[in-house]
mmCIF file of C-alpha atoms in Angstrom:
data_model
loop_
_atom_site.group_PDB
_atom_site.id
_atom_site.type_symbol
_atom_site.label_atom_id
_atom_site.label_comp_id
_atom_site.label_asym_id
_atom_site.label_seq_id
_atom_site.Cartn_x
_atom_site.Cartn_y
_atom_site.Cartn_z
ATOM 1 C CA MET A 1 -36.768 73.091 28.716
ATOM 2 C CA ASN A 2 -38.847 70.177 29.997
ATOM 3 C CA ASN A 3 -42.552 70.747 30.545
ATOM 4 C CA ASP A 4 -42.259 69.916 34.239
ATOM 5 C CA ASP A 5 -39.793 72.775 34.712
ATOM 6 C CA ARG A 6 -42.410 75.415 34.133
ATOM 7 C CA THR A 7 -46.072 76.174 34.571
ATOM 8 C CA ASN A 8 -47.960 77.114 31.406
ATOM 9 C CA PHE A 9 -51.163 78.967 32.032
ATOM 10 C CA ASN A 10 -52.129 80.900 28.932
ATOM 11 C CA THR A 11 -51.114 79.580 25.553
ATOM 12 C CA VAL A 12 -53.017 81.043 22.627
ATOM 13 C CA GLN A 13 -52.004 82.072 19.152
ATOM 14 C CA GLU A 14 -50.532 85.390 20.213
ATOM 15 C CA HIS A 15 -49.469 84.634 23.786
ATOM 16 C CA GLU A 16 -47.459 82.178 25.779
ATOM 17 C CA ILE A 17 -46.895 82.997 29.430
ATOM 18 C CA PHE A 18 -45.131 80.624 31.774
ATOM 19 C CA GLY A 19 -43.296 80.624 35.072
ATOM 20 C CA ASP A 20 -41.196 78.396 37.288
ATOM 21 C CA ARG A 21 -43.019 75.466 38.870
ATOM 22 C CA ASP A 22 -43.248 77.089 42.321
ATOM 23 C CA PHE A 23 -44.459 80.498 41.179
ATOM 24 C CA PRO A 24 -48.220 79.748 41.596
ATOM 25 C CA SER A 25 -47.786 78.274 45.075
ATOM 26 C CA TRP A 26 -45.676 81.287 46.090
ATOM 27 C CA LEU A 27 -48.498 83.638 45.075
ATOM 28 C CA THR A 28 -50.987 81.473 46.970
ATOM 29 C CA GLN A 29 -48.862 81.288 50.112
ATOM 30 C CA GLN A 30 -48.288 85.036 50.126
ATOM 31 C CA GLN A 31 -51.950 85.784 49.303
ATOM 32 C CA ILE A 32 -50.995 88.316 46.649
ATOM 33 C CA SER A 33 -51.539 88.946 42.965
ATOM 34 C CA LEU A 34 -49.450 90.980 40.528
ATOM 35 C CA ALA A 35 -50.505 93.636 38.057
ATOM 36 C CA CYS A 36 -48.425 94.870 35.147
ATOM 37 C CA THR A 37 -48.816 97.093 32.106
ATOM 38 C CA THR A 38 -47.473 97.069 28.582
ATOM 39 C CA TYR A 39 -47.925 100.131 26.407
ATOM 40 C CA GLN A 40 -46.362 98.245 23.509
ATOM 41 C CA THR A 41 -49.504 96.094 23.176
ATOM 42 C CA SER A 42 -51.859 98.285 25.265
ATOM 43 C CA ARG A 43 -52.609 95.787 28.035
ATOM 44 C CA LEU A 44 -53.355 95.767 31.725
ATOM 45 C CA MET A 45 -52.462 92.260 32.909
ATOM 46 C CA LEU A 46 -53.509 90.723 36.227
ATOM 47 C CA ILE A 47 -51.568 87.680 37.434
ATOM 48 C CA GLY A 48 -52.943 85.462 40.203
ATOM 49 C CA ALA A 49 -53.070 81.774 41.100
ATOM 50 C CA VAL A 50 -55.490 78.852 41.078
ATOM 51 C CA PRO A 51 -54.641 76.943 44.279
ATOM 52 C CA GLU A 52 -56.679 73.848 43.346
ATOM 53 C CA THR A 53 -54.489 73.127 40.337
ATOM 54 C CA ASN A 54 -51.332 75.037 41.305
ATOM 55 C CA ARG A 55 -51.554 76.985 38.079
ATOM 56 C CA ILE A 56 -51.295 80.652 37.325
ATOM 57 C CA SER A 57 -54.342 82.754 36.521
ATOM 58 C CA ALA A 58 -53.882 85.475 33.920
ATOM 59 C CA PHE A 59 -56.367 88.112 32.891
ATOM 60 C CA TRP A 60 -55.808 91.038 30.551
ATOM 61 C CA ARG A 61 -57.772 93.963 29.199
ATOM 62 C CA ILE A 62 -56.982 96.485 26.478
ATOM 63 C CA PHE A 63 -56.236 100.051 27.578
ATOM 64 C CA ASP A 64 -54.595 102.150 24.875
ATOM 65 C CA ARG A 65 -50.891 102.584 25.780
ATOM 66 C CA ALA A 66 -51.285 101.352 29.356
ATOM 67 C CA MET A 67 -48.398 102.563 31.513
ATOM 68 C CA GLY A 68 -48.401 103.825 35.098
ATOM 69 C CA LEU A 69 -50.073 101.767 37.847
ATOM 70 C CA PHE A 70 -50.974 102.256 41.480
ATOM 71 C CA CYS A 71 -52.790 99.387 43.194
ATOM 72 C CA THR A 72 -54.618 98.669 46.442
ATOM 73 C CA PRO A 73 -56.842 95.636 47.111
ATOM 74 C CA GLU A 74 -59.951 97.691 46.271
ATOM 75 C CA ARG A 75 -58.725 100.133 43.625
ATOM 76 C CA LEU A 76 -56.385 100.415 40.648
ATOM 77 C CA TYR A 77 -55.169 103.623 39.038
ATOM 78 C CA LEU A 78 -53.963 103.228 35.470
ATOM 79 C CA SER A 79 -52.639 105.708 32.928
ATOM 80 C CA SER A 80 -53.397 105.306 29.235
ATOM 81 C CA LYS A 81 -52.710 107.333 26.103
ATOM 82 C CA TYR A 82 -54.831 110.350 27.009
ATOM 83 C CA GLN A 83 -56.665 109.321 30.198
ATOM 84 C CA LEU A 84 -56.027 108.291 33.787
ATOM 85 C CA TRP A 85 -58.430 105.567 34.930
ATOM 86 C CA GLN A 86 -59.758 104.647 38.340
ATOM 87 C CA LEU A 87 -60.879 101.008 38.484
ATOM 88 C CA ASP A 88 -62.826 99.890 41.575
ATOM 89 C CA ASN A 89 -63.531 96.413 42.920
ATOM 90 C CA VAL A 90 -67.272 95.710 43.108
ATOM 91 C CA LEU A 91 -67.148 92.337 44.904
ATOM 92 C CA GLU A 92 -67.813 92.064 48.611
ATOM 93 C CA SER A 93 -65.335 90.114 50.729
ATOM 94 C CA GLY A 94 -65.739 86.390 50.204
ATOM 95 C CA LYS A 95 -67.762 86.773 47.001
ATOM 96 C CA LEU A 96 -66.686 85.462 43.604
ATOM 97 C CA TYR A 97 -67.479 86.416 40.022
ATOM 98 C CA GLN A 98 -66.793 83.684 37.481
ATOM 99 C CA GLY A 99 -64.301 82.241 39.967
ATOM 100 C CA TYR A 100 -62.438 85.530 40.514
ATOM 101 C CA ASP A 101 -62.218 87.123 43.974
ATOM 102 C CA LYS A 102 -61.802 90.719 42.742
ATOM 103 C CA LEU A 103 -63.590 92.396 39.860
ATOM 104 C CA TYR A 104 -62.205 95.794 38.915
ATOM 105 C CA ILE A 105 -64.419 98.045 36.816
ATOM 106 C CA PRO A 106 -63.293 101.360 35.262
ATOM 107 C CA ARG A 107 -65.522 103.822 37.123
ATOM 108 C CA ILE A 108 -63.829 107.172 36.582
ATOM 109 C CA GLY A 109 -61.778 108.322 33.622
ATOM 110 C CA TYR A 110 -59.877 111.608 33.791
ATOM 111 C CA THR A 111 -59.123 112.982 30.336
ATOM 112 C CA THR A 112 -55.634 114.495 30.402
ATOM 113 C CA GLY A 113 -54.641 114.492 26.762
ATOM 114 C CA ASP A 114 -51.441 112.777 25.692
ATOM 115 C CA ILE A 115 -49.133 114.166 28.367
ATOM 116 C CA ASP A 116 -47.195 110.875 28.595
ATOM 117 C CA ILE A 117 -48.030 109.833 32.152
ATOM 118 C CA HIS A 118 -45.464 107.436 33.603
ATOM 119 C CA ASP A 119 -45.371 106.615 37.363
ATOM 120 C CA ILE A 120 -48.515 107.193 39.454
ATOM 121 C CA ALA A 121 -48.898 107.495 43.241
ATOM 122 C CA VAL A 122 -51.466 108.605 45.807
ATOM 123 C CA ASP A 123 -50.203 110.843 48.607
ATOM 124 C CA LYS A 124 -51.227 110.973 52.267
ATOM 125 C CA ASN A 125 -54.016 113.425 51.406
ATOM 126 C CA ASN A 126 -55.417 111.067 48.732
ATOM 127 C CA GLN A 127 -54.196 113.375 45.981
ATOM 128 C CA ILE A 128 -53.272 111.553 42.777
ATOM 129 C CA LEU A 129 -49.732 112.404 41.684
ATOM 130 C CA PHE A 130 -48.042 111.395 38.459
ATOM 131 C CA ILE A 131 -45.036 112.045 36.293
ATOM 132 C CA SER A 132 -45.819 113.862 33.059
ATOM 133 C CA THR A 133 -42.787 112.941 31.017
ATOM 134 C CA LEU A 134 -43.854 115.200 28.171
ATOM 135 C CA PHE A 135 -43.824 118.227 30.504
ATOM 136 C CA ASN A 136 -40.804 117.084 32.583
ATOM 137 C CA CYS A 137 -42.738 117.465 35.819
ATOM 138 C CA ILE A 138 -44.738 115.999 38.682
ATOM 139 C CA ALA A 139 -48.386 116.903 38.267
ATOM 140 C CA THR A 140 -51.831 116.226 39.632
ATOM 141 C CA LEU A 141 -55.316 116.211 38.165
ATOM 142 C CA SER A 142 -57.191 119.384 37.275
ATOM 143 C CA ASP A 143 -60.969 119.725 37.061
ATOM 144 C CA ARG A 144 -60.749 121.816 33.882
ATOM 145 C CA HIS A 145 -57.254 121.417 32.422
ATOM 146 C CA SER A 146 -55.055 118.528 31.294
ATOM 147 C CA CYS A 147 -53.159 118.594 34.583
ATOM 148 C CA LYS A 148 -51.766 120.882 37.268
ATOM 149 C CA PRO A 149 -47.941 120.933 37.372
ATOM 150 C CA LEU A 150 -46.549 120.791 40.910
ATOM 151 C CA TRP A 151 -42.768 120.493 40.543
ATOM 152 C CA LYS A 152 -40.047 120.334 37.923
ATOM 153 C CA PRO A 153 -36.275 119.822 38.155
ATOM 154 C CA GLY A 154 -34.227 122.953 38.661
ATOM 155 C CA PHE A 155 -32.446 122.542 35.321
ATOM 156 C CA ILE A 156 -35.733 122.546 33.368
ATOM 157 C CA SER A 157 -36.309 126.172 32.424
ATOM 158 C CA GLN A 158 -40.062 126.079 31.775
ATOM 159 C CA TYR A 159 -43.185 123.938 31.692
ATOM 160 C CA ILE A 160 -43.378 123.054 28.020
ATOM 161 C CA ASN A 161 -44.568 120.022 26.082
ATOM 162 C CA GLU A 162 -41.082 118.803 25.180
ATOM 163 C CA ASP A 163 -39.672 115.609 26.666
ATOM 164 C CA ARG A 164 -36.267 117.019 27.518
ATOM 165 C CA CYS A 165 -34.788 114.997 30.397
ATOM 166 C CA HIS A 166 -37.161 111.986 30.294
ATOM 167 C CA LEU A 167 -38.381 112.330 33.849
ATOM 168 C CA ASN A 168 -40.110 109.004 34.533
ATOM 169 C CA GLY A 169 -40.010 107.578 38.067
ATOM 170 C CA LEU A 170 -41.520 108.730 41.370
ATOM 171 C CA ALA A 171 -40.713 107.481 44.883
ATOM 172 C CA MET A 172 -42.967 108.323 47.834
ATOM 173 C CA VAL A 173 -41.760 108.521 51.451
ATOM 174 C CA GLU A 174 -44.367 108.602 54.230
ATOM 175 C CA GLY A 175 -47.054 109.626 51.787
ATOM 176 C CA GLU A 176 -45.132 112.472 50.165
ATOM 177 C CA ALA A 177 -43.279 112.716 46.866
ATOM 178 C CA LYS A 178 -39.571 112.525 47.693
ATOM 179 C CA TYR A 179 -37.391 111.247 44.809
ATOM 180 C CA VAL A 180 -37.572 111.115 41.014
ATOM 181 C CA THR A 181 -35.487 109.521 38.280
ATOM 182 C CA ALA A 182 -34.616 111.018 34.898
ATOM 183 C CA SER A 183 -32.477 109.885 31.985
ATOM 184 C CA SER A 184 -30.509 113.135 31.790
ATOM 185 C CA GLN A 185 -30.177 116.769 32.837
ATOM 186 C CA SER A 186 -31.008 118.019 29.354
ATOM 187 C CA ASP A 187 -33.049 121.195 28.876
ATOM 188 C CA VAL A 188 -33.609 120.747 25.129
ATOM 189 C CA VAL A 189 -36.251 118.633 23.427
ATOM 190 C CA ASP A 190 -35.262 114.954 23.111
ATOM 191 C CA GLY A 191 -31.859 115.780 24.567
ATOM 192 C CA TRP A 192 -32.005 112.787 26.911
ATOM 193 C CA ARG A 193 -31.445 110.343 24.044
ATOM 194 C CA ASP A 194 -27.856 111.563 23.758
ATOM 195 C CA ARG A 195 -27.241 110.680 27.422
ATOM 196 C CA ARG A 196 -28.793 107.223 27.594
ATOM 197 C CA LYS A 197 -25.627 105.368 28.616
ATOM 198 C CA ASN A 198 -24.557 107.332 31.683
ATOM 199 C CA GLY A 199 -26.604 110.528 31.971
ATOM 200 C CA GLY A 200 -29.235 109.129 34.360
ATOM 201 C CA ILE A 201 -29.890 110.865 37.669
ATOM 202 C CA VAL A 202 -31.876 110.800 40.899
ATOM 203 C CA ILE A 203 -33.241 114.069 42.282
ATOM 204 C CA ASP A 204 -34.312 114.878 45.841
ATOM 205 C CA ILE A 205 -37.574 116.746 45.262
ATOM 206 C CA GLU A 206 -37.546 118.729 48.510
ATOM 207 C CA SER A 207 -34.061 120.168 48.043
ATOM 208 C CA ASN A 208 -33.975 119.938 44.228
ATOM 209 C CA ASP A 209 -30.494 118.453 44.593
ATOM 210 C CA ILE A 210 -29.204 115.825 42.179
ATOM 211 C CA ILE A 211 -28.106 113.085 44.580
ATOM 212 C CA VAL A 212 -27.019 110.372 42.118
ATOM 213 C CA THR A 213 -25.428 110.659 38.660
ATOM 214 C CA GLY A 214 -23.929 108.264 36.123
ATOM 215 C CA LEU A 215 -26.941 105.952 35.798
ATOM 216 C CA SER A 216 -28.171 104.417 32.557
ATOM 217 C CA MET A 217 -31.840 105.248 31.899
ATOM 218 C CA PRO A 218 -32.962 104.701 35.536
ATOM 219 C CA HIS A 219 -36.595 103.827 36.283
ATOM 220 C CA SER A 220 -38.969 102.897 39.085
ATOM 221 C CA PRO A 221 -37.471 104.492 42.222
ATOM 222 C CA ARG A 222 -39.152 103.044 45.321
ATOM 223 C CA TRP A 223 -38.635 103.667 49.034
ATOM 224 C CA TYR A 224 -38.751 100.367 50.927
ATOM 225 C CA ARG A 225 -37.427 99.398 54.342
ATOM 226 C CA ASP A 226 -35.598 102.704 54.734
ATOM 227 C CA LYS A 227 -33.748 102.373 51.436
ATOM 228 C CA LEU A 228 -34.140 104.059 48.074
ATOM 229 C CA TRP A 229 -34.285 101.286 45.480
ATOM 230 C CA LEU A 230 -34.318 101.735 41.718
ATOM 231 C CA LEU A 231 -33.675 100.008 38.412
ATOM 232 C CA ASN A 232 -30.580 100.929 36.421
ATOM 233 C CA SER A 233 -32.384 99.932 33.256
ATOM 234 C CA GLY A 234 -29.605 100.330 30.704
ATOM 235 C CA ARG A 235 -27.507 97.793 32.603
ATOM 236 C CA GLY A 236 -30.294 95.427 33.702
ATOM 237 C CA GLU A 237 -29.638 96.055 37.388
ATOM 238 C CA LEU A 238 -31.727 96.157 40.553
ATOM 239 C CA GLY A 239 -30.079 98.039 43.376
ATOM 240 C CA TYR A 240 -30.286 100.745 45.991
ATOM 241 C CA VAL A 241 -28.795 104.159 46.574
ATOM 242 C CA ASP A 242 -26.301 104.775 49.359
ATOM 243 C CA LEU A 243 -27.622 108.181 50.378
ATOM 244 C CA ASP A 244 -24.423 108.998 52.285
ATOM 245 C CA THR A 245 -22.155 108.571 49.264
ATOM 246 C CA GLY A 246 -24.583 109.087 46.384
ATOM 247 C CA LYS A 247 -23.545 105.751 44.885
ATOM 248 C CA PHE A 248 -25.807 103.184 43.287
ATOM 249 C CA GLU A 249 -25.205 99.675 44.637
ATOM 250 C CA ALA A 250 -26.414 96.908 42.319
ATOM 251 C CA ILE A 251 -27.526 93.639 43.940
ATOM 252 C CA THR A 252 -28.855 91.671 40.945
ATOM 253 C CA PHE A 253 -28.430 91.525 37.189
ATOM 254 C CA CYS A 254 -31.579 90.660 35.247
ATOM 255 C CA PRO A 255 -31.536 89.529 31.601
ATOM 256 C CA GLY A 256 -33.555 92.361 30.104
ATOM 257 C CA TYR A 257 -34.297 96.060 30.124
ATOM 258 C CA VAL A 258 -35.608 96.404 33.673
ATOM 259 C CA ARG A 259 -38.592 98.641 34.323
ATOM 260 C CA GLY A 260 -41.377 98.249 36.887
ATOM 261 C CA LEU A 261 -40.519 97.511 40.535
ATOM 262 C CA ALA A 262 -42.618 96.448 43.517
ATOM 263 C CA PHE A 263 -41.897 94.906 46.914
ATOM 264 C CA TRP A 264 -43.482 92.293 49.119
ATOM 265 C CA GLN A 265 -41.991 91.076 52.403
ATOM 266 C CA ASN A 266 -38.346 90.218 51.648
ATOM 267 C CA TRP A 267 -38.748 90.172 47.863
ATOM 268 C CA ALA A 268 -38.521 92.614 44.986
ATOM 269 C CA ILE A 269 -40.617 91.986 41.880
ATOM 270 C CA VAL A 270 -38.932 93.378 38.763
ATOM 271 C CA GLY A 271 -40.328 93.776 35.244
ATOM 272 C CA LEU A 272 -38.170 92.980 32.197
ATOM 273 C CA SER A 273 -38.465 93.966 28.541
ATOM 274 C CA LYS A 274 -36.843 92.810 25.332
ATOM 275 C CA PRO A 275 -35.003 95.259 23.034
ATOM 276 C CA ARG A 276 -37.358 97.294 20.880
ATOM 277 C CA GLY A 277 -37.055 96.348 17.211
ATOM 278 C CA GLY A 278 -36.388 99.244 14.847
ATOM 279 C CA ASP A 279 -35.910 101.720 17.701
ATOM 280 C CA ASN A 280 -32.484 102.503 19.109
ATOM 281 C CA THR A 281 -33.878 103.731 22.449
ATOM 282 C CA PHE A 282 -33.040 100.376 24.067
ATOM 283 C CA SER A 283 -30.052 99.507 21.873
ATOM 284 C CA GLY A 284 -26.423 100.512 22.200
ATOM 285 C CA LEU A 285 -26.557 100.238 25.992
ATOM 286 C CA GLU A 286 -24.189 98.338 28.262
ATOM 287 C CA LEU A 287 -26.973 95.800 28.723
ATOM 288 C CA ASP A 288 -26.126 94.428 25.250
ATOM 289 C CA GLU A 289 -22.545 93.687 26.278
ATOM 290 C CA LEU A 290 -23.534 92.242 29.643
ATOM 291 C CA LEU A 291 -25.949 89.831 28.000
ATOM 292 C CA LEU A 292 -23.237 88.674 25.606
ATOM 293 C CA THR A 293 -20.833 88.158 28.495
ATOM 294 C CA LYS A 294 -23.387 85.970 30.266
ATOM 295 C CA ASP A 295 -24.400 84.131 27.071
ATOM 296 C CA ALA A 296 -28.009 85.234 27.578
ATOM 297 C CA GLU A 297 -30.783 86.832 25.585
ATOM 298 C CA ALA A 298 -33.065 89.596 26.807
ATOM 299 C CA ARG A 299 -36.484 88.411 27.903
ATOM 300 C CA CYS A 300 -39.858 89.906 28.768
ATOM 301 C CA GLY A 301 -41.431 88.965 32.089
ATOM 302 C CA MET A 302 -40.969 89.347 35.818
ATOM 303 C CA MET A 303 -38.427 88.162 38.349
ATOM 304 C CA VAL A 304 -38.861 87.744 42.097
ATOM 305 C CA ILE A 305 -35.606 88.604 43.864
ATOM 306 C CA ASP A 306 -34.551 87.827 47.434
ATOM 307 C CA LEU A 307 -33.414 91.098 48.993
ATOM 308 C CA THR A 308 -31.089 89.286 51.393
ATOM 309 C CA ASN A 309 -28.719 87.903 48.780
ATOM 310 C CA GLY A 310 -29.971 89.133 45.383
ATOM 311 C CA ALA A 311 -30.935 85.630 44.239
ATOM 312 C CA ILE A 312 -33.693 85.241 41.651
ATOM 313 C CA VAL A 313 -36.118 82.850 43.359
ATOM 314 C CA HIS A 314 -39.090 82.936 40.948
ATOM 315 C CA TRP A 315 -39.647 84.043 37.373
ATOM 316 C CA LEU A 316 -42.386 84.590 34.821
ATOM 317 C CA ARG A 317 -41.896 84.904 31.052
ATOM 318 C CA PHE A 318 -44.022 86.402 28.294
ATOM 319 C CA GLU A 319 -43.601 85.083 24.768
ATOM 320 C CA GLY A 320 -45.468 86.172 21.652
ATOM 321 C CA ILE A 321 -46.668 89.686 20.977
ATOM 322 C CA VAL A 322 -45.936 91.045 24.474
ATOM 323 C CA THR A 323 -42.264 92.027 24.507
ATOM 324 C CA GLU A 324 -42.183 95.037 26.849
ATOM 325 C CA LEU A 325 -43.498 95.878 30.316
ATOM 326 C CA TYR A 326 -43.712 99.288 31.924
ATOM 327 C CA ASP A 327 -45.021 99.019 35.482
ATOM 328 C CA VAL A 328 -45.405 96.249 38.056
ATOM 329 C CA GLN A 329 -47.497 96.365 41.230
ATOM 330 C CA VAL A 330 -48.400 93.967 44.050
ATOM 331 C CA ILE A 331 -52.091 93.620 44.953
ATOM 332 C CA PRO A 332 -52.266 92.281 48.530
ATOM 333 C CA GLN A 333 -55.028 90.013 49.866
ATOM 334 C CA VAL A 334 -56.107 89.161 46.313
ATOM 335 C CA GLN A 335 -55.825 85.641 44.927
ATOM 336 C CA LYS A 336 -57.350 85.741 41.456
ATOM 337 C CA PRO A 337 -58.262 89.198 40.059
ATOM 338 C CA MET A 338 -60.007 90.241 36.861
ATOM 339 C CA ALA A 339 -61.106 93.520 35.304
ATOM 340 C CA LEU A 340 -63.643 94.719 32.781
ATOM 341 C CA GLY A 341 -62.651 96.582 29.640
ATOM 342 C CA PHE A 342 -64.544 98.346 26.893
ATOM 343 C CA GLN A 343 -64.414 95.888 24.022
ATOM 344 C CA THR A 344 -67.206 93.515 25.100
ATOM 345 C CA ASP A 345 -70.815 93.996 26.196
ATOM 346 C CA GLU A 346 -70.002 92.756 29.680
ATOM 347 C CA ILE A 347 -69.267 96.256 30.943
ATOM 348 C CA ALA A 348 -72.741 97.397 29.833
ATOM 349 C CA GLN A 349 -74.512 94.381 31.261
ATOM 350 C CA LEU A 350 -72.816 94.000 34.639
ATOM 351 C CA ILE A 351 -74.713 96.263 37.031
ATOM 352 C CA THR A 352 -74.241 96.441 40.801
ATOM 353 C CA LEU A 353 -76.151 98.474 43.405
ATOM 354 C CA GLU A 354 -75.006 100.204 46.587
ATOM 355 C CA LEU A 355 -77.699 99.459 49.153
#
């Protein structure tokens, strides 16, 4: 690949991250930034643009086993190994800090224990909802316990700390939890691993009906423009559900294990992961055969997909130690974001006042 075919923006000993030549200008034109997580290397990564040089801005902080994300311009919610973090922007509109237009600081940490939080959302009553994959349920925060379970699939016989069906994804409709994805209908511990190829399902939370079957490790259900979209991860597919027929309609194949889905205008932003070495969770799926058919290798990164025709119009790749992503979110009205972590003195020294 020639250097002028891509934009390098962060090349260090353990990282190389690059995108297509128009990716930075697209972010600038749309006035958005992207956030993503990787539990594999415990990072929250914030991707923006530097308009003056048409280069990409990248900023990352360490959060142990970073996974679920929910983002607004002023606040990020992030799940980690045993906590759920609320990070708040402390910059006033038009102000910069070290050239960044948003500065997110972890203000509140809820200690949940290792309940394996996956997708996060905030409902119309500002209640934080999340999937506890360990307990096979939707839950919310508790002021004295690890969490408060709110709902579980009908085939799960009890709230118990056994990942049975691998419940993982949560879709909100008009501020209420509406759909979830799971890798199987198993009611025994770790039973979902035996159903990775075609045991995946979508459940309507209100009715508790299983409305789609036959998926391969589905993730990231999202309601957008009156459609239920999701990622059929084991086949590398982005698509939507025909709610009348219960069929999944794929619109794009992506070269990787797809996980993490967000929308902006007429585009979907999809996260991709490479196969996990030494772990057969991602191996033995149809994705392997599809990649061979297309003479392609799995990659880690993001793809921007035109919803009109399924074309991949922009892409970003991660090389080096980052090989998996979990969640992807759009941060609107933000050009170049950064965050503070816990491994430098900056978080102790940066003090702001509410006057």
